[in-house]
Amino acid sequence: MSRDLRHDAEAGASSLDDEADRAELRDRYYGLLQELRVVVTGVQVLLAFLLTVPFAQRFAELNESEQGWFGAALVCATCSVIAFVTPTAMHRFGKRTARGERLALSIVMTRVGLFFLGLAMLLSFAVVVDFLYHGIVPALLVASVSVVMVGAWVVLPFATRLLDRD
C-alpha cells in the first residue's frame, strides 16, 4: 500500500488495483451493499403498493394522464429495484477478481436506481395530488417536492463534498 491513492477515500474504484487494493475494494463494496439493503426494502414496498393500486375500487376514476403517470411510476419503480439489486447480482455472479470494475459498476447502478426511485416517487406523488386537487396546486406540490428531492439527493451531497475539500 505504497500509493497515497489507497488511503484516499475519494479515489475512484477504477483507480484502485484489484489485487493491491483488495481490502479497500472489498470494504467499499460491502459498505455499498449494506446501504442498498436499507434502500431496497423501501423501494420494494413502493413497487408492491404500485402493483396493487390498479385493483383498488377508485383506480378507474383516474383520468388518462393520471393513468399514464401511474404506468410510468410503475416502470420507474421496477427499474429502480432492478438497478438496486444489480450490485448483489454482480457480487454473486460477477468475476471475483474484477473488484474495481464490480465496485465502479455497482456505484453507477446505485445512482441509476436513485434516479428511477426519484422519478417513481415524483410520478406516484403527482398521480395522488392530481387526483385530490385541481388547478395549479398539483403542479406546485410536485415542483416543491422535486426541489426538496434534488436538494437533498444532489445539492447537499455535492456541497458536503466541496466543503470536505477545504
PDB file of C-alpha atoms in Angstrom:
ATOM      1  CA  MET A   1       0.000   0.000   0.000  1.00  0.00           C
ATOM      2  CA  SER A   2       2.636   2.447  -1.007  1.00  0.00           C
ATOM      3  CA  ARG A   3       0.436   4.672  -3.133  1.00  0.00           C
ATOM      4  CA  ASP A   4      -1.320   7.584  -1.452  1.00  0.00           C
ATOM      5  CA  LEU A   5      -4.320   6.759  -3.648  1.00  0.00           C
ATOM      6  CA  ARG A   6      -5.204   3.771  -1.493  1.00  0.00           C
ATOM      7  CA  HIS A   7      -5.632   5.940   1.548  1.00  0.00           C
ATOM      8  CA  ASP A   8      -7.779   8.487  -0.265  1.00  0.00           C
ATOM      9  CA  ALA A   9     -11.439   7.813   0.474  1.00  0.00           C
ATOM     10  CA  GLU A  10     -12.387   9.777  -2.647  1.00  0.00           C
ATOM     11  CA  ALA A  11     -10.288   7.638  -5.007  1.00  0.00           C
ATOM     12  CA  GLY A  12     -12.459   6.181  -7.721  1.00  0.00           C
ATOM     13  CA  ALA A  13     -12.974   2.432  -7.809  1.00  0.00           C
ATOM     14  CA  SER A  14     -11.419   2.199 -11.252  1.00  0.00           C
ATOM     15  CA  SER A  15      -8.211   3.829  -9.963  1.00  0.00           C
ATOM     16  CA  LEU A  16      -7.709   1.099  -7.369  1.00  0.00           C
ATOM     17  CA  ASP A  17      -5.834  -2.092  -8.216  1.00  0.00           C
ATOM     18  CA  ASP A  18      -7.821  -5.339  -7.974  1.00  0.00           C
ATOM     19  CA  GLU A  19      -5.004  -7.155  -6.188  1.00  0.00           C
ATOM     20  CA  ALA A  20      -3.030  -4.485  -4.337  1.00  0.00           C
ATOM     21  CA  ASP A  21      -6.136  -2.663  -3.082  1.00  0.00           C
ATOM     22  CA  ARG A  22      -8.192  -5.785  -2.449  1.00  0.00           C
ATOM     23  CA  ALA A  23      -9.148  -4.901   1.134  1.00  0.00           C
ATOM     24  CA  GLU A  24     -10.137  -1.325   0.237  1.00  0.00           C
ATOM     25  CA  LEU A  25     -12.280  -2.503  -2.668  1.00  0.00           C
ATOM     26  CA  ARG A  26     -13.897  -5.185  -0.527  1.00  0.00           C
ATOM     27  CA  ASP A  27     -14.679  -2.668   2.248  1.00  0.00           C
ATOM     28  CA  ARG A  28     -16.213  -0.194  -0.193  1.00  0.00           C
ATOM     29  CA  TYR A  29     -18.234  -2.902  -1.924  1.00  0.00           C
ATOM     30  CA  TYR A  30     -19.601  -4.347   1.301  1.00  0.00           C
ATOM     31  CA  GLY A  31     -20.400  -0.844   2.525  1.00  0.00           C
ATOM     32  CA  LEU A  32     -22.362  -0.191  -0.646  1.00  0.00           C
ATOM     33  CA  LEU A  33     -24.220  -3.486  -0.268  1.00  0.00           C
ATOM     34  CA  GLN A  34     -25.143  -2.544   3.314  1.00  0.00           C
ATOM     35  CA  GLU A  35     -26.574   0.780   2.102  1.00  0.00           C
ATOM     36  CA  LEU A  36     -28.548  -0.998  -0.589  1.00  0.00           C
ATOM     37  CA  ARG A  37     -30.066  -3.422   1.934  1.00  0.00           C
ATOM     38  CA  VAL A  38     -31.761  -0.451   3.554  1.00  0.00           C
ATOM     39  CA  VAL A  39     -32.882   1.204   0.313  1.00  0.00           C
ATOM     40  CA  VAL A  40     -34.144  -1.901  -1.481  1.00  0.00           C
ATOM     41  CA  THR A  41     -36.731  -2.655   1.195  1.00  0.00           C
ATOM     42  CA  GLY A  42     -38.360   0.751   0.785  1.00  0.00           C
ATOM     43  CA  VAL A  43     -38.296   0.534  -2.999  1.00  0.00           C
ATOM     44  CA  GLN A  44     -39.854  -2.928  -2.882  1.00  0.00           C
ATOM     45  CA  VAL A  45     -42.650  -1.617  -0.650  1.00  0.00           C
ATOM     46  CA  LEU A  46     -43.289   1.214  -3.122  1.00  0.00           C
ATOM     47  CA  LEU A  47     -43.337  -1.235  -6.028  1.00  0.00           C
ATOM     48  CA  ALA A  48     -45.661  -3.621  -4.168  1.00  0.00           C
ATOM     49  CA  PHE A  49     -48.016  -0.727  -3.462  1.00  0.00           C
ATOM     50  CA  LEU A  50     -47.955   0.349  -7.108  1.00  0.00           C
ATOM     51  CA  LEU A  51     -48.664  -3.200  -8.224  1.00  0.00           C
ATOM     52  CA  THR A  52     -51.795  -3.406  -6.028  1.00  0.00           C
ATOM     53  CA  VAL A  53     -53.282   0.045  -6.704  1.00  0.00           C
ATOM     54  CA  PRO A  54     -54.968  -0.873 -10.016  1.00  0.00           C
ATOM     55  CA  PHE A  55     -57.083  -3.376  -8.121  1.00  0.00           C
ATOM     56  CA  ALA A  56     -58.470  -0.689  -5.815  1.00  0.00           C
ATOM     57  CA  GLN A  57     -62.024   0.441  -6.482  1.00  0.00           C
ATOM     58  CA  ARG A  58     -61.254   4.100  -7.236  1.00  0.00           C
ATOM     59  CA  PHE A  59     -58.397   3.438  -9.681  1.00  0.00           C
ATOM     60  CA  ALA A  60     -60.898   3.561 -12.558  1.00  0.00           C
ATOM     61  CA  GLU A  61     -61.640   7.186 -11.623  1.00  0.00           C
ATOM     62  CA  LEU A  62     -58.146   8.293 -12.705  1.00  0.00           C
ATOM     63  CA  ASN A  63     -58.086  10.227 -15.958  1.00  0.00           C
ATOM     64  CA  GLU A  64     -55.851   9.194 -18.878  1.00  0.00           C
ATOM     65  CA  SER A  65     -52.916  11.372 -17.868  1.00  0.00           C
ATOM     66  CA  GLU A  66     -53.046  10.125 -14.277  1.00  0.00           C
ATOM     67  CA  GLN A  67     -53.111   6.531 -15.513  1.00  0.00           C
ATOM     68  CA  GLY A  68     -50.161   7.318 -17.779  1.00  0.00           C
ATOM     69  CA  TRP A  69     -48.208   8.812 -14.875  1.00  0.00           C
ATOM     70  CA  PHE A  70     -49.090   5.776 -12.793  1.00  0.00           C
ATOM     71  CA  GLY A  71     -47.799   3.453 -15.523  1.00  0.00           C
ATOM     72  CA  ALA A  72     -44.574   5.457 -15.744  1.00  0.00           C
ATOM     73  CA  ALA A  73     -44.202   5.321 -11.937  1.00  0.00           C
ATOM     74  CA  LEU A  74     -44.645   1.555 -12.024  1.00  0.00           C
ATOM     75  CA  VAL A  75     -41.983   1.181 -14.722  1.00  0.00           C
ATOM     76  CA  CYS A  76     -39.599   3.513 -12.860  1.00  0.00           C
ATOM     77  CA  ALA A  77     -40.075   1.664  -9.554  1.00  0.00           C
ATOM     78  CA  THR A  78     -39.409  -1.647 -11.304  1.00  0.00           C
ATOM     79  CA  CYS A  79     -36.264  -0.250 -12.962  1.00  0.00           C
ATOM     80  CA  SER A  80     -35.170   1.085  -9.576  1.00  0.00           C
ATOM     81  CA  VAL A  81     -35.450  -2.353  -7.970  1.00  0.00           C
ATOM     82  CA  ILE A  82     -33.505  -3.875 -10.877  1.00  0.00           C
ATOM     83  CA  ALA A  83     -30.756  -1.270 -10.583  1.00  0.00           C
ATOM     84  CA  PHE A  84     -30.505  -1.593  -6.792  1.00  0.00           C
ATOM     85  CA  VAL A  85     -30.314  -5.395  -6.941  1.00  0.00           C
ATOM     86  CA  THR A  86     -27.642  -5.381  -9.674  1.00  0.00           C
ATOM     87  CA  PRO A  87     -24.733  -4.890  -7.216  1.00  0.00           C
ATOM     88  CA  THR A  88     -25.850  -8.013  -5.346  1.00  0.00           C
ATOM     89  CA  ALA A  89     -26.026  -9.947  -8.613  1.00  0.00           C
ATOM     90  CA  MET A  90     -22.575  -8.638  -9.536  1.00  0.00           C
ATOM     91  CA  HIS A  91     -21.303  -9.772  -6.148  1.00  0.00           C
ATOM     92  CA  ARG A  92     -22.744 -13.266  -6.577  1.00  0.00           C
ATOM     93  CA  PHE A  93     -22.235 -13.847 -10.300  1.00  0.00           C
ATOM     94  CA  GLY A  94     -19.592 -11.350 -11.423  1.00  0.00           C
ATOM     95  CA  LYS A  95     -15.933 -12.100 -11.931  1.00  0.00           C
ATOM     96  CA  ARG A  96     -14.477 -12.328  -8.424  1.00  0.00           C
ATOM     97  CA  THR A  97     -11.101 -10.849  -9.342  1.00  0.00           C
ATOM     98  CA  ALA A  98     -12.518  -7.775 -11.097  1.00  0.00           C
ATOM     99  CA  ARG A  99     -13.154  -5.975  -7.814  1.00  0.00           C
ATOM    100  CA  GLY A 100     -12.615  -2.424  -9.052  1.00  0.00           C
ATOM    101  CA  GLU A 101     -14.814  -2.990 -12.075  1.00  0.00           C
ATOM    102  CA  ARG A 102     -17.597  -4.529  -9.945  1.00  0.00           C
ATOM    103  CA  LEU A 103     -17.470  -1.640  -7.485  1.00  0.00           C
ATOM    104  CA  ALA A 104     -17.497   1.000 -10.231  1.00  0.00           C
ATOM    105  CA  LEU A 105     -20.462  -0.653 -11.978  1.00  0.00           C
ATOM    106  CA  SER A 106     -22.287  -1.060  -8.670  1.00  0.00           C
ATOM    107  CA  ILE A 107     -21.868   2.631  -7.877  1.00  0.00           C
ATOM    108  CA  VAL A 108     -23.262   3.544 -11.307  1.00  0.00           C
ATOM    109  CA  MET A 109     -26.208   1.177 -10.862  1.00  0.00           C
ATOM    110  CA  THR A 110     -26.916   2.631  -7.415  1.00  0.00           C
ATOM    111  CA  ARG A 111     -27.064   6.106  -8.958  1.00  0.00           C
ATOM    112  CA  VAL A 112     -29.346   4.791 -11.715  1.00  0.00           C
ATOM    113  CA  GLY A 113     -31.526   3.218  -9.039  1.00  0.00           C
ATOM    114  CA  LEU A 114     -31.757   6.512  -7.160  1.00  0.00           C
ATOM    115  CA  PHE A 115     -32.711   8.298 -10.382  1.00  0.00           C
ATOM    116  CA  PHE A 116     -35.520   5.823 -11.108  1.00  0.00           C
ATOM    117  CA  LEU A 117     -36.627   5.832  -7.463  1.00  0.00           C
ATOM    118  CA  GLY A 118     -36.873   9.620  -7.537  1.00  0.00           C
ATOM    119  CA  LEU A 119     -38.932   9.517 -10.735  1.00  0.00           C
ATOM    120  CA  ALA A 120     -41.198   6.797  -9.351  1.00  0.00           C
ATOM    121  CA  MET A 121     -41.789   8.793  -6.186  1.00  0.00           C
ATOM    122  CA  LEU A 122     -42.498  12.022  -8.069  1.00  0.00           C
ATOM    123  CA  LEU A 123     -44.805  10.338 -10.568  1.00  0.00           C
ATOM    124  CA  SER A 124     -46.690   8.494  -7.809  1.00  0.00           C
ATOM    125  CA  PHE A 125     -46.974  11.719  -5.860  1.00  0.00           C
ATOM    126  CA  ALA A 126     -48.206  13.512  -8.992  1.00  0.00           C
ATOM    127  CA  VAL A 127     -50.950  10.924  -9.510  1.00  0.00           C
ATOM    128  CA  VAL A 128     -52.184  11.316  -5.945  1.00  0.00           C
ATOM    129  CA  VAL A 129     -52.104  15.125  -5.790  1.00  0.00           C
ATOM    130  CA  ASP A 130     -53.673  15.432  -9.246  1.00  0.00           C
ATOM    131  CA  PHE A 131     -56.457  13.114  -8.105  1.00  0.00           C
ATOM    132  CA  LEU A 132     -57.000  15.056  -4.880  1.00  0.00           C
ATOM    133  CA  TYR A 133     -56.520  18.655  -6.029  1.00  0.00           C
ATOM    134  CA  HIS A 134     -57.235  20.712  -9.119  1.00  0.00           C
ATOM    135  CA  GLY A 135     -55.777  23.719 -10.847  1.00  0.00           C
ATOM    136  CA  ILE A 136     -52.221  24.773 -10.158  1.00  0.00           C
ATOM    137  CA  VAL A 137     -51.971  23.090  -6.739  1.00  0.00           C
ATOM    138  CA  PRO A 138     -50.744  19.698  -8.054  1.00  0.00           C
ATOM    139  CA  ALA A 139     -48.028  21.351 -10.164  1.00  0.00           C
ATOM    140  CA  LEU A 140     -46.865  23.458  -7.205  1.00  0.00           C
ATOM    141  CA  LEU A 141     -46.774  20.453  -4.884  1.00  0.00           C
ATOM    142  CA  VAL A 142     -44.857  18.281  -7.365  1.00  0.00           C
ATOM    143  CA  ALA A 143     -42.426  21.118  -8.091  1.00  0.00           C
ATOM    144  CA  SER A 144     -41.879  21.674  -4.361  1.00  0.00           C
ATOM    145  CA  VAL A 145     -41.196  18.009  -3.696  1.00  0.00           C
ATOM    146  CA  SER A 146     -38.889  17.900  -6.739  1.00  0.00           C
ATOM    147  CA  VAL A 147     -36.856  20.806  -5.381  1.00  0.00           C
ATOM    148  CA  VAL A 148     -36.580  19.169  -1.956  1.00  0.00           C
ATOM    149  CA  MET A 149     -35.544  15.843  -3.529  1.00  0.00           C
ATOM    150  CA  VAL A 150     -32.894  17.404  -5.778  1.00  0.00           C
ATOM    151  CA  GLY A 151     -31.665  19.490  -2.857  1.00  0.00           C
ATOM    152  CA  ALA A 152     -31.364  16.501  -0.510  1.00  0.00           C
ATOM    153  CA  TRP A 153     -30.112  13.936  -3.035  1.00  0.00           C
ATOM    154  CA  VAL A 154     -27.888  16.068  -5.302  1.00  0.00           C
ATOM    155  CA  VAL A 155     -27.080  19.537  -3.978  1.00  0.00           C
ATOM    156  CA  LEU A 156     -26.449  18.553  -0.342  1.00  0.00           C
ATOM    157  CA  PRO A 157     -24.087  15.633  -1.160  1.00  0.00           C
ATOM    158  CA  PHE A 158     -22.104  17.770  -3.621  1.00  0.00           C
ATOM    159  CA  ALA A 159     -21.983  20.680  -1.150  1.00  0.00           C
ATOM    160  CA  THR A 160     -20.642  18.459   1.624  1.00  0.00           C
ATOM    161  CA  ARG A 161     -18.098  17.021  -0.800  1.00  0.00           C
ATOM    162  CA  LEU A 162     -16.918  20.546  -1.667  1.00  0.00           C
ATOM    163  CA  LEU A 163     -16.767  21.548   1.993  1.00  0.00           C
ATOM    164  CA  ASP A 164     -14.636  18.483   2.798  1.00  0.00           C
ATOM    165  CA  ARG A 165     -12.023  19.623   0.262  1.00  0.00           C
ATOM    166  CA  ASP A 166     -11.431  22.897   2.085  1.00  0.00           C
TER     167      ASP A 166
END
